[in-house]
Each structure stands twice: as structure tokens, then as C-alpha cells.
Amino acid sequence: MTEQTETEAILTPKRVSDSMVVMSHIMMPQDANPAGIVHGGVVMKHIDDACGVAALRHTRGNAVTASIDRLDFHNPVFIGNLLTLKACLNLVGRTSMEVGVRVETEDLKTGEVRHTASAYLTFVALDEKYHPRMVPPLLLETDDDRRRNREAQERRRIRLAEKTKEKACQKNPEIC
């Protein structure tokens, strides 16, 4: 494949549904504390894995976690529960992507499903030399895709403003 053909393939817009992922895991005793409640860090690892798969599907290349935005836990997870993660891209920049994830827990004995956690992760696509590389644009097809994209743009604006403020405070602590 020529370099131009490779670039064209990389920059071909992709639908949100092309990279969407659903992963499920049964929670075992090694995932939990002595009270039988699954560690938040175990859930966080599964979140990072699911979002990483969505980013990889979109880029078809290396992608690494750059940040986690708003990881909120709503309900506990217990040993024996089925943890299901639903991840998809919300926003694509030049080299980065925001991936949103919804985590649900199912009590396999009762069938009850609870919203367990939600998070937004930013990934950066990397080339073979581990430098940032361009990613395909995101094709927004549904009203839900467009809503999530608008919300992600606002989160990005806030993240960038916070980074700018942090850098200014590091240079001149008296202004903060």
C-alpha cells in the first residue's frame, strides 16, 4: 500500500457504530474485598480495556489512554455479578478521541440490571514510532451520536481551559 493510499484509508470517516464495543465479565472473589464488593480499580481496568478496544477499532492502530474524565460510580458490584461495559466514540480530534463508557451490573440470580458507572476517556493514536498520528473523522449518523458529540465538545473545551489555567498557575503561582 502506498503512503497516500494509507493516509486516505486512515482519514476515511467512520461511523460511531463501527467501533462500538460491548464486553462482559463475571466478577470473581479475586476481584473483590472481604465484604464481597468488587474493587473500583478492577472496574476501572475493565473500563480502560473496553474504551481501548473502541479506540483501536476506530484507528486500526495503536491508541493509548491520555486521560480519564469523570469516572462516577453509582452502584456497587458484587462477586457473581456480570459486569457489562458499553463503549463508543463521542468525539474525534486530529490525533485524539473521546470514548464514553456505560457500565452495568446484572445480578444473574434475579436478572436485576443496575447502572454501575460511567466515564469518559481520552485516547491518543500513535504511529509505529509512538508519535501521535491523525485519526479518521467521526461520522455522526443518529440524533444520539450528535448529542453525545456536542456534550463531548463541551467537555473538551472545559478540559483545555483547565489545562491552560494549570500551566499558568505553574508559571505564576501568585495568580491562582
GROMACS .gro file of C-alpha atoms in nm:
model
  176
    1MET     CA    1   0.000   0.000   0.000
    2THR     CA    2   0.142   0.342  -0.092
    3GLU     CA    3   0.178   0.617   0.166
    4GLN     CA    4  -0.103   0.818   0.001
    5THR     CA    5  -0.336   0.516  -0.001
    6GLU     CA    6  -0.254   0.452   0.366
    7THR     CA    7  -0.333   0.815   0.454
    8GLU     CA    8  -0.660   0.802   0.260
    9ALA     CA    9  -0.758   0.483   0.446
   10ILE     CA   10  -0.673   0.641   0.780
   11LEU     CA   11  -0.878   0.954   0.704
   12THR     CA   12  -1.189   0.782   0.569
   13PRO     CA   13  -1.473   0.883   0.806
   14LYS     CA   14  -1.600   0.603   1.030
   15ARG     CA   15  -1.939   0.562   1.192
   16VAL     CA   16  -1.977   0.551   1.571
   17SER     CA   17  -2.126   0.203   1.532
   18ASP     CA   18  -1.809   0.080   1.352
   19SER     CA   19  -1.606   0.098   1.673
   20MET     CA   20  -1.871   0.037   1.937
   21VAL     CA   21  -1.787  -0.243   2.180
   22VAL     CA   22  -1.979  -0.441   2.441
   23MET     CA   23  -1.773  -0.653   2.683
   24SER     CA   24  -1.894  -0.863   2.975
   25HIS     CA   25  -1.706  -1.016   3.267
   26ILE     CA   26  -1.821  -1.230   3.558
   27MET     CA   27  -1.690  -1.089   3.886
   28MET     CA   28  -1.494  -1.342   4.090
   29PRO     CA   29  -1.364  -1.349   4.451
   30GLN     CA   30  -1.018  -1.222   4.345
   31ASP     CA   31  -1.189  -0.907   4.209
   32ALA     CA   32  -1.340  -0.812   4.545
   33ASN     CA   33  -1.266  -0.706   4.901
   34PRO     CA   34  -1.354  -0.928   5.205
   35ALA     CA   35  -1.710  -0.789   5.206
   36GLY     CA   36  -1.765  -0.925   4.853
   37ILE     CA   37  -1.773  -0.583   4.686
   38VAL     CA   38  -1.567  -0.555   4.367
   39HIS     CA   39  -1.274  -0.311   4.386
   40GLY     CA   40  -1.319   0.014   4.195
   41GLY     CA   41  -0.978  -0.043   4.038
   42VAL     CA   42  -1.097  -0.370   3.884
   43VAL     CA   43  -1.391  -0.187   3.727
   44MET     CA   44  -1.153   0.090   3.613
   45LYS     CA   45  -0.928  -0.163   3.437
   46HIS     CA   46  -1.226  -0.308   3.251
   47ILE     CA   47  -1.334   0.046   3.157
   48ASP     CA   48  -0.989   0.121   3.016
   49ASP     CA   49  -0.987  -0.210   2.825
   50ALA     CA   50  -1.332  -0.156   2.668
   51CYS     CA   51  -1.256   0.204   2.571
   52GLY     CA   52  -0.918   0.098   2.436
   53VAL     CA   53  -1.085  -0.158   2.208
   54ALA     CA   54  -1.323   0.109   2.075
   55ALA     CA   55  -1.029   0.344   2.008
   56LEU     CA   56  -0.832   0.065   1.840
   57ARG     CA   57  -1.129  -0.026   1.621
   58HIS     CA   58  -1.159   0.337   1.511
   59THR     CA   59  -0.790   0.391   1.438
   60ARG     CA   60  -0.688   0.035   1.343
   61GLY     CA   61  -0.359   0.122   1.509
   62ASN     CA   62  -0.205   0.189   1.849
   63ALA     CA   63  -0.400   0.414   2.084
   64VAL     CA   64  -0.313   0.497   2.445
   65THR     CA   65  -0.511   0.641   2.734
   66ALA     CA   66  -0.430   1.009   2.782
   67SER     CA   67  -0.686   1.094   3.050
   68ILE     CA   68  -0.994   0.981   3.235
   69ASP     CA   69  -1.269   1.237   3.272
   70ARG     CA   70  -1.547   1.192   3.523
   71LEU     CA   71  -1.548   0.838   3.646
   72ASP     CA   72  -1.861   0.817   3.858
   73PHE     CA   73  -1.968   0.505   4.047
   74HIS     CA   74  -2.344   0.478   4.103
   75ASN     CA   75  -2.396   0.127   4.243
   76PRO     CA   76  -2.169  -0.142   4.389
   77VAL     CA   77  -2.069  -0.460   4.207
   78PHE     CA   78  -2.067  -0.791   4.397
   79ILE     CA   79  -1.898  -1.125   4.348
   80GLY     CA   80  -2.101  -1.326   4.097
   81ASN     CA   81  -2.241  -1.021   3.915
   82LEU     CA   82  -2.200  -0.986   3.541
   83LEU     CA   83  -2.024  -0.660   3.460
   84THR     CA   84  -2.112  -0.528   3.112
   85LEU     CA   85  -1.934  -0.233   2.955
   86LYS     CA   86  -2.068  -0.044   2.652
   87ALA     CA   87  -1.813   0.188   2.493
   88CYS     CA   88  -1.823   0.411   2.185
   89LEU     CA   89  -1.654   0.718   2.043
   90ASN     CA   90  -1.813   1.054   2.117
   91LEU     CA   91  -1.562   1.293   1.962
   92VAL     CA   92  -1.259   1.278   1.736
   93GLY     CA   93  -0.992   1.544   1.707
   94ARG     CA   94  -0.681   1.546   1.492
   95THR     CA   95  -0.493   1.277   1.690
   96SER     CA   96  -0.721   1.216   1.989
   97MET     CA   97  -1.059   1.062   2.061
   98GLU     CA   98  -1.306   1.079   2.348
   99VAL     CA   99  -1.459   0.742   2.428
  100GLY     CA  100  -1.761   0.718   2.656
  101VAL     CA  101  -1.847   0.406   2.853
  102ARG     CA  102  -2.154   0.294   3.045
  103VAL     CA  103  -2.104   0.013   3.294
  104GLU     CA  104  -2.397  -0.203   3.403
  105THR     CA  105  -2.413  -0.485   3.654
  106GLU     CA  106  -2.651  -0.777   3.629
  107ASP     CA  107  -2.742  -0.996   3.922
  108LEU     CA  108  -2.752  -1.327   3.739
  109LYS     CA  109  -2.982  -1.484   4.001
  110THR     CA  110  -3.253  -1.217   3.989
  111GLY     CA  111  -3.193  -1.061   3.647
  112GLU     CA  112  -3.179  -0.713   3.801
  113VAL     CA  113  -2.960  -0.474   3.596
  114ARG     CA  114  -2.815  -0.162   3.760
  115HIS     CA  115  -2.623   0.134   3.617
  116THR     CA  116  -2.289   0.092   3.790
  117ALA     CA  117  -2.059   0.358   3.648
  118SER     CA  118  -1.996   0.598   3.361
  119ALA     CA  119  -1.676   0.756   3.239
  120TYR     CA  120  -1.517   0.948   2.954
  121LEU     CA  121  -1.163   0.862   2.846
  122THR     CA  122  -0.937   1.042   2.601
  123PHE     CA  123  -0.710   0.832   2.381
  124VAL     CA  124  -0.429   0.941   2.151
  125ALA     CA  125  -0.348   0.745   1.835
  126LEU     CA  126   0.019   0.656   1.789
  127ASP     CA  127   0.224   0.559   1.485
  128GLU     CA  128   0.494   0.288   1.475
  129LYS     CA  129   0.742   0.527   1.642
  130TYR     CA  130   0.494   0.610   1.920
  131HIS     CA  131   0.429   0.962   1.792
  132PRO     CA  132   0.074   1.099   1.767
  133ARG     CA  133  -0.088   1.029   1.431
  134MET     CA  134  -0.403   1.153   1.261
  135VAL     CA  135  -0.725   0.960   1.316
  136PRO     CA  136  -1.028   0.917   1.090
  137PRO     CA  137  -1.310   1.168   1.130
  138LEU     CA  138  -1.622   1.052   1.310
  139LEU     CA  139  -1.938   1.015   1.104
  140LEU     CA  140  -2.238   1.113   1.317
  141GLU     CA  141  -2.550   0.935   1.191
  142THR     CA  142  -2.806   0.947   1.470
  143ASP     CA  143  -2.950   1.216   1.695
  144ASP     CA  144  -2.786   1.032   1.987
  145ASP     CA  145  -2.446   1.042   1.810
  146ARG     CA  146  -2.485   1.418   1.755
  147ARG     CA  147  -2.597   1.480   2.116
  148ARG     CA  148  -2.301   1.285   2.258
  149ASN     CA  149  -2.069   1.472   2.022
  150ARG     CA  150  -2.199   1.812   2.135
  151GLU     CA  151  -2.160   1.713   2.501
  152ALA     CA  152  -1.807   1.584   2.430
  153GLN     CA  153  -1.713   1.912   2.261
  154GLU     CA  154  -1.815   2.098   2.577
  155ARG     CA  155  -1.612   1.859   2.797
  156ARG     CA  156  -1.312   1.911   2.566
  157ARG     CA  157  -1.349   2.290   2.591
  158ILE     CA  158  -1.354   2.265   2.971
  159ARG     CA  159  -1.053   2.024   2.977
  160LEU     CA  160  -0.848   2.258   2.759
  161ALA     CA  161  -0.939   2.561   2.973
  162GLU     CA  162  -0.837   2.371   3.289
  163LYS     CA  163  -0.503   2.272   3.132
  164THR     CA  164  -0.437   2.633   3.030
  165LYS     CA  165  -0.513   2.752   3.384
  166GLU     CA  166  -0.290   2.482   3.539
  167LYS     CA  167   0.003   2.582   3.316
  168ALA     CA  168  -0.047   2.949   3.403
  169CYS     CA  169  -0.056   2.864   3.775
  170GLN     CA  170   0.265   2.662   3.748
  171LYS     CA  171   0.441   2.958   3.582
  172ASN     CA  172   0.299   3.215   3.822
  173PRO     CA  173   0.151   3.065   4.144
  174GLU     CA  174   0.052   3.409   4.277
  175ILE     CA  175  -0.231   3.438   4.020
  176CYS     CA  176  -0.405   3.125   4.141
   0.00000   0.00000   0.00000
